[in-house]
mmCIF file of C-alpha atoms and ligand atoms in Angstrom:
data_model
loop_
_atom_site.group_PDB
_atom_site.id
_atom_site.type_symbol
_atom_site.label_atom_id
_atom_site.label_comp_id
_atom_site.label_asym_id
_atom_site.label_seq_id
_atom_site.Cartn_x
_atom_site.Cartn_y
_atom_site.Cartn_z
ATOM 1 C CA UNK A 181 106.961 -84.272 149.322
ATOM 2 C CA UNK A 182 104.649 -83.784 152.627
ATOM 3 C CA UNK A 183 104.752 -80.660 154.283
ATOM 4 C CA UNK A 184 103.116 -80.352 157.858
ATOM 5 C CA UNK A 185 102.488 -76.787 158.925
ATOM 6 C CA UNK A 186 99.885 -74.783 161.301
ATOM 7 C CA UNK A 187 97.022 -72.992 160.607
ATOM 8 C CA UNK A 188 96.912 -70.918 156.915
ATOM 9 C CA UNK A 189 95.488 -67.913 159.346
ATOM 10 C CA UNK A 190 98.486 -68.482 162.531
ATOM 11 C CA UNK A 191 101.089 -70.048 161.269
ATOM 12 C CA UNK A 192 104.057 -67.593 160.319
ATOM 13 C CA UNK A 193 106.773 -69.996 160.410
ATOM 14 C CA UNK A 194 105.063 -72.561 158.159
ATOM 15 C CA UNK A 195 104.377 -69.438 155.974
ATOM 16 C CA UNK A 196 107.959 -69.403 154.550
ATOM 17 C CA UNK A 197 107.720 -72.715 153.490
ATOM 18 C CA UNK A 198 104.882 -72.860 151.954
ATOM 19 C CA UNK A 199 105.248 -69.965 150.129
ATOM 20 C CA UNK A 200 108.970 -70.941 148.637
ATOM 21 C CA UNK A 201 107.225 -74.512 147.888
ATOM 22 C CA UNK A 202 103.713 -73.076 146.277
ATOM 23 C CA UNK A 203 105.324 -69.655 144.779
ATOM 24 C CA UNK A 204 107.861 -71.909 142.731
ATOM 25 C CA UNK A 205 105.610 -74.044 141.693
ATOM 26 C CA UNK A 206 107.245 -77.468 143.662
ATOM 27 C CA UNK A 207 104.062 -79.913 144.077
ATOM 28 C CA UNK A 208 103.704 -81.016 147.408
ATOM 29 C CA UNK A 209 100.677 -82.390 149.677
ATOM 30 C CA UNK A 210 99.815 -80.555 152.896
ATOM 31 C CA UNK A 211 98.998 -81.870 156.504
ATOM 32 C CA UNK A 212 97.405 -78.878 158.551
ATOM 33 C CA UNK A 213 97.800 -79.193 162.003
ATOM 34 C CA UNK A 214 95.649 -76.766 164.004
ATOM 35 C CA UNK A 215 98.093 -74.794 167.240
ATOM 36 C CA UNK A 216 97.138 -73.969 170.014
ATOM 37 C CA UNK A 217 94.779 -77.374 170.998
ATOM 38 C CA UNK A 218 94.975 -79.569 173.466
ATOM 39 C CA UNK A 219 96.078 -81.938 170.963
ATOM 40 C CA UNK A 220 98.725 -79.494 169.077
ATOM 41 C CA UNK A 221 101.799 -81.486 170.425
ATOM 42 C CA UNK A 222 100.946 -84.272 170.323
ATOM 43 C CA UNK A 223 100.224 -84.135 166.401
ATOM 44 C CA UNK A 224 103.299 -82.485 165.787
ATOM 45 C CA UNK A 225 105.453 -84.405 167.452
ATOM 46 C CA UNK A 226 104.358 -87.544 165.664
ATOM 47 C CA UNK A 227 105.708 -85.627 162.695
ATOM 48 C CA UNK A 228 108.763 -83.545 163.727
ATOM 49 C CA UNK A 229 110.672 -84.417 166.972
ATOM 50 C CA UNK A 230 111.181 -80.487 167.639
ATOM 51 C CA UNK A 231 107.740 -80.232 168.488
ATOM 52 C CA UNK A 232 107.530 -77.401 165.394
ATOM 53 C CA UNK A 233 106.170 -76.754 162.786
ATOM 54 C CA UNK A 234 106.466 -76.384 159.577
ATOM 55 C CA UNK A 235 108.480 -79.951 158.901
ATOM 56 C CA UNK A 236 109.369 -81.555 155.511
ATOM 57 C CA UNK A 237 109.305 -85.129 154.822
ATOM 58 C CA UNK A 238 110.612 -85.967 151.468
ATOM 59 C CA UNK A 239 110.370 -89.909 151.064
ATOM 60 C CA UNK A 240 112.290 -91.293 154.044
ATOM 61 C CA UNK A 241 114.020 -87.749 155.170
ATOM 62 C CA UNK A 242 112.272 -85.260 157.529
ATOM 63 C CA UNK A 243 113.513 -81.687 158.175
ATOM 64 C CA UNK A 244 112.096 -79.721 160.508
ATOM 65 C CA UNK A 245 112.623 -75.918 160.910
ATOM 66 C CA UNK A 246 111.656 -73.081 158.294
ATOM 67 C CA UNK A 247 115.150 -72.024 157.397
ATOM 68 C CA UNK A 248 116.861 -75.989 157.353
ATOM 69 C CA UNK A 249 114.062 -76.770 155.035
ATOM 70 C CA UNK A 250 114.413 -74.179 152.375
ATOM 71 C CA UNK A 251 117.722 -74.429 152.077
ATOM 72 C CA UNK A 252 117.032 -78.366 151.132
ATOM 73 C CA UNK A 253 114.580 -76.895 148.793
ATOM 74 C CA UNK A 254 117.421 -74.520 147.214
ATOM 75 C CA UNK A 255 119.966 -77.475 146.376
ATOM 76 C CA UNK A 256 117.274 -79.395 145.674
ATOM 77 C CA UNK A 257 115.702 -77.536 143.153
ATOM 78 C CA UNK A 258 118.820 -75.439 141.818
ATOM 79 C CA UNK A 259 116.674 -74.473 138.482
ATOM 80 C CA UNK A 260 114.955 -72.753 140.854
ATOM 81 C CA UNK A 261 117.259 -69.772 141.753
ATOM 82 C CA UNK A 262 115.732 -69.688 145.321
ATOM 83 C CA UNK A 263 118.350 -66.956 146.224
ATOM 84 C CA UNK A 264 119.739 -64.265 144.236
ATOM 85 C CA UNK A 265 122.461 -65.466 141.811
ATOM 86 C CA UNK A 266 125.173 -63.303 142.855
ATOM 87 C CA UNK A 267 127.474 -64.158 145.501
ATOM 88 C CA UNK A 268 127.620 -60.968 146.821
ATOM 89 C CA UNK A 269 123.863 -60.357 147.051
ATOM 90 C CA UNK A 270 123.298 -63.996 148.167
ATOM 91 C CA UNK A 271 125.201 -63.789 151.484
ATOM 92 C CA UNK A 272 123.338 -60.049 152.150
ATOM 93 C CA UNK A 273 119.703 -62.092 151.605
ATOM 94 C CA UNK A 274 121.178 -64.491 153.739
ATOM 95 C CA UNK A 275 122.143 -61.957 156.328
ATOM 96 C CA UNK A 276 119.283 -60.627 156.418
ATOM 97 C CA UNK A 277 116.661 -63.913 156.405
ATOM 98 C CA UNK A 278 119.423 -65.206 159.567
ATOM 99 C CA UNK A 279 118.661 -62.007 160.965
ATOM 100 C CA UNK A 280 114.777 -62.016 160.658
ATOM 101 C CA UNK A 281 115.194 -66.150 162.051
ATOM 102 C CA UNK A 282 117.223 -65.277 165.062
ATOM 103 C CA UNK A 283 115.696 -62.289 165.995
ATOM 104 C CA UNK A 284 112.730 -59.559 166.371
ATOM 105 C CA UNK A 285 111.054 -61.595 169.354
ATOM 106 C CA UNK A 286 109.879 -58.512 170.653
ATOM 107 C CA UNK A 287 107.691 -57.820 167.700
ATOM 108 C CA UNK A 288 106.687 -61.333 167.363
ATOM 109 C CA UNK A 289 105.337 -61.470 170.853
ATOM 110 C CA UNK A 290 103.895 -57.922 170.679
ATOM 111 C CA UNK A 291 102.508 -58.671 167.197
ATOM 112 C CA UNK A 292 101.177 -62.618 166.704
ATOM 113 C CA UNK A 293 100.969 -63.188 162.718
ATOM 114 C CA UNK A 294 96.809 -63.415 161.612
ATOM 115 C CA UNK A 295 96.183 -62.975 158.498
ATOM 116 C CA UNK A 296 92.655 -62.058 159.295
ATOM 117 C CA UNK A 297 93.367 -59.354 162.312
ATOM 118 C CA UNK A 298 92.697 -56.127 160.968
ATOM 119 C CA UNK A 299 93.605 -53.541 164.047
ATOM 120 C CA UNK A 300 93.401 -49.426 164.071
ATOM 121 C CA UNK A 301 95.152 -47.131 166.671
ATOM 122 C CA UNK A 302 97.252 -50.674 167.640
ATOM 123 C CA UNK A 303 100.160 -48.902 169.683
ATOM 124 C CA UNK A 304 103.521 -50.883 168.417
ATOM 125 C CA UNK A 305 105.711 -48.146 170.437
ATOM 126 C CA UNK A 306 107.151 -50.910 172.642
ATOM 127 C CA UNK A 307 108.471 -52.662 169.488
ATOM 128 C CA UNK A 308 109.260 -49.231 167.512
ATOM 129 C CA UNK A 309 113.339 -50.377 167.383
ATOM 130 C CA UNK A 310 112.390 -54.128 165.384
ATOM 131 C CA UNK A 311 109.851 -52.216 163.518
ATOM 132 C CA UNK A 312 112.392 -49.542 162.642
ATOM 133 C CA UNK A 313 115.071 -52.075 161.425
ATOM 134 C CA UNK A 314 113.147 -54.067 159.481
ATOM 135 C CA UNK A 315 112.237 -51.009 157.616
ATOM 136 C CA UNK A 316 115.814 -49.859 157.148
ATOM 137 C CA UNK A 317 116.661 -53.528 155.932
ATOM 138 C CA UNK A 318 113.426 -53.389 153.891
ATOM 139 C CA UNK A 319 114.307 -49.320 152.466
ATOM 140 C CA UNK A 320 118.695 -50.475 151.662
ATOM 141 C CA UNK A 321 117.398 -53.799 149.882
ATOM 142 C CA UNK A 322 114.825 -51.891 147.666
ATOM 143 C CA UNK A 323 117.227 -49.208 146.878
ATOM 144 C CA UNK A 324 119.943 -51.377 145.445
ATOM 145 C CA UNK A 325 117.508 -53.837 143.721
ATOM 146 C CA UNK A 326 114.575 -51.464 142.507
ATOM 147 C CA UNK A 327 115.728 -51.942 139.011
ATOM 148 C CA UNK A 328 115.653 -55.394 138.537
ATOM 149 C CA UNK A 329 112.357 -55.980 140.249
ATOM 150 C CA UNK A 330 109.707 -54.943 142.923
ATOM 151 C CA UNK A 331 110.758 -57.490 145.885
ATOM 152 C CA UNK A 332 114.080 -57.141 148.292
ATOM 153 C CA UNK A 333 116.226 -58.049 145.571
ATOM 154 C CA UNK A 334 114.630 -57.258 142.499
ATOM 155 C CA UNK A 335 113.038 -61.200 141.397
ATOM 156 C CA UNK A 336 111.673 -62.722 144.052
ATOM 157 C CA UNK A 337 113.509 -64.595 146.549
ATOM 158 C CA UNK A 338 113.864 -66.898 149.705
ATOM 159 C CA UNK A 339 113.871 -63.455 151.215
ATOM 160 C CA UNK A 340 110.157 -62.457 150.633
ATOM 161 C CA UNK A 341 109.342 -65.763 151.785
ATOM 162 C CA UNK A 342 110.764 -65.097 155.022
ATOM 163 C CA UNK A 343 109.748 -61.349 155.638
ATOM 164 C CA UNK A 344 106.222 -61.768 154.490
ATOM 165 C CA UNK A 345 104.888 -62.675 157.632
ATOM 166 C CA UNK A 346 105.882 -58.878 158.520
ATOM 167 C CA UNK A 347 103.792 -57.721 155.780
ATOM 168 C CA UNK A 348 101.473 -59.245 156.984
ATOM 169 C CA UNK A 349 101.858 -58.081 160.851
ATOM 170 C CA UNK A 350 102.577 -54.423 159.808
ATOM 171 C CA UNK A 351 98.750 -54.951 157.270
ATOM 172 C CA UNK A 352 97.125 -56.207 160.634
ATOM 173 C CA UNK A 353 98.645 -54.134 163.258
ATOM 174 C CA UNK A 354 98.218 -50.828 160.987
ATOM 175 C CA UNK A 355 102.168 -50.125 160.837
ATOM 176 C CA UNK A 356 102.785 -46.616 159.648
ATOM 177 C CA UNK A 357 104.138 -47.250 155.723
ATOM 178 C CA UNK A 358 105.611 -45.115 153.430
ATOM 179 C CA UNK A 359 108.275 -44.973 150.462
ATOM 180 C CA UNK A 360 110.285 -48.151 149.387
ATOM 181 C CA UNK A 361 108.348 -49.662 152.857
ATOM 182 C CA UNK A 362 104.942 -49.266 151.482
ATOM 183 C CA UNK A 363 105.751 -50.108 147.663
ATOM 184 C CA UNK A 364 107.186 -53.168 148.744
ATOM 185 C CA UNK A 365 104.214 -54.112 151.341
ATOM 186 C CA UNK A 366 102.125 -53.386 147.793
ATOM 187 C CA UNK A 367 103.573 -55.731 145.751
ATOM 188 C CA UNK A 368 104.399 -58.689 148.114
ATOM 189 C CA UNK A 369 100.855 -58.208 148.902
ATOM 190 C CA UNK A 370 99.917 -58.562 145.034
ATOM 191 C CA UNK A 371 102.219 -62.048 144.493
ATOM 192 C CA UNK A 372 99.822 -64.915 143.353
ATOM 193 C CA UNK A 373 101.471 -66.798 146.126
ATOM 194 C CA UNK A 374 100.802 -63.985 148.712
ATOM 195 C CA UNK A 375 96.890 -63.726 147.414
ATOM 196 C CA UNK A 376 96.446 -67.449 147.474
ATOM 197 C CA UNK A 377 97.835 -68.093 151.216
ATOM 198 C CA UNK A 378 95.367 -64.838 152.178
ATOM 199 C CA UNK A 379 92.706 -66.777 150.463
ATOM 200 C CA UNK A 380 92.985 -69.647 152.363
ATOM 201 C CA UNK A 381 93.792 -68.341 155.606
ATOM 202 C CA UNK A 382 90.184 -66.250 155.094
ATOM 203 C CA UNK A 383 88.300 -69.143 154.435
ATOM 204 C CA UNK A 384 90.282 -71.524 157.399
ATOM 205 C CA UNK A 385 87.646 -72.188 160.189
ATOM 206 C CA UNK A 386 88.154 -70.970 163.974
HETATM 207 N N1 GSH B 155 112.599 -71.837 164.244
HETATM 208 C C1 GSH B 155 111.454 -72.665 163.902
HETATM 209 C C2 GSH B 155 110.238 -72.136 164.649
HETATM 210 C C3 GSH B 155 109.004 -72.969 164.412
HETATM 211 C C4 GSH B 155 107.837 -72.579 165.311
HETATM 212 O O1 GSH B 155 107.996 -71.970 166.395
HETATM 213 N N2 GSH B 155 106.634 -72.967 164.868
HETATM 214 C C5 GSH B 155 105.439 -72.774 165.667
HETATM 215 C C6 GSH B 155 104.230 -72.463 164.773
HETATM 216 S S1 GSH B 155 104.369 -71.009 163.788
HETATM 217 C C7 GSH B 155 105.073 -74.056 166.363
HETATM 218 O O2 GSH B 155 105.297 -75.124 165.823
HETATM 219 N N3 GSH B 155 104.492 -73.997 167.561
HETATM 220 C C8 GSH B 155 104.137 -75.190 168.244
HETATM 221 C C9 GSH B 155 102.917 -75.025 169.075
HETATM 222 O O3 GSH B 155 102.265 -73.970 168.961
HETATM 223 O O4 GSH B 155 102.601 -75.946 169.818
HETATM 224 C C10 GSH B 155 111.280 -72.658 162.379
HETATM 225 O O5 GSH B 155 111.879 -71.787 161.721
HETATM 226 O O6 GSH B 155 110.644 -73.555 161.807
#
């Protein structure tokens, strides 16, 4: 499998993907495309016809968008337990990764994902309500997993892939943290997976 994403440092979107694909151990090769060039279209779109990235191709298939392509991953690799087994819990980490893909544009605008920006005294009151919810989602999944594990529903899941990028943002911005929010910023923070995408998006030139 070939998966094209953005920059390690930009890209949040690709970030899902990679992470489900690296953090469960799935070999696959990597072609970085840098955004926000002149040329950023243009190499995209000679990969994935939505102009987006991150896009899978997987012999003669190609999937484009984050969410399409890891729930290929899931059926691919069933072994994998990508989502929690329960049906119950698996609809309520879908719920909540549909609700992190459809929404919070406020905060994404307000907030770009860079692994690298380290800001003090940022002022996120414009995006307080997104910033709010995600805690609450963050705070109710902790509290009825924190016994089988230290991520949103106990083991790790398709769900940390898709909220780490707001680890990330609330690390860089300087998001006020505390409780169940700031023990689970700690250990997402401390998954090989995590450290390894921080490495390389440290050492990414520009
Ligand atoms: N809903 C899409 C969104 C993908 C997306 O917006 N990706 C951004 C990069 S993080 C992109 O490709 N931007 C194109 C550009 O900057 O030209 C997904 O989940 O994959």
């Amino acid at each position: 499998m070939k998966l094209v994403i953005g920059d390690k440092n930009l890209s949040t979107w690709s970030w899902r993907v990679w992470l489900a694909l690296h953090s469960w151990g799935i070999p696959f090769d990597e072609v970085v495309i840098l955004l926000d060039k002149p040329n950023t279209t243009a190499e995209i779109l000679k990969h994935s016809p939505s102009a987006r990235v991150p896009f899978l191709h997987d012999g003669d298939l190609g999937i484009w968008d984050s969410l399409a392509i890891a729930e290929y991953l899931n059926e691919k690799f069933p072994q994998k337990q990508m989502w929690p087994a329960d049906m119950k819990t698996r609809a309520w980490a879908r719920a909540v990764v549909c609700e992190m893909h459809s929404g919070f544009a406020d905060l994404r605008k307000l907030m770009p994902g860079n692994i690298k920006k380290r800001l003090t005294n940022f002022d996120y009151s414009p995006v307080a309500k997104d910033v709010a919810r995600i805690q609450e989602i963050w705070t109710e999944c902790r509290k009825a997993h924190a016994h089988l594990g230290p991520y949103l529903f106990g083991a790790w899941s398709l769900a940390d892939c898709f909220y780490a990028p707001v680890v990330w943002r609330f690390v860089s911005y300087g998001v006020k943290l505390d409780g169940p929010v700031r023990e689970y910023v700690q250990a997402m923070l401390a998954h090989p997976s995590m450290k390894e995408l921080e490495r390389q998006a440290l050492a990414e030139q520009g």
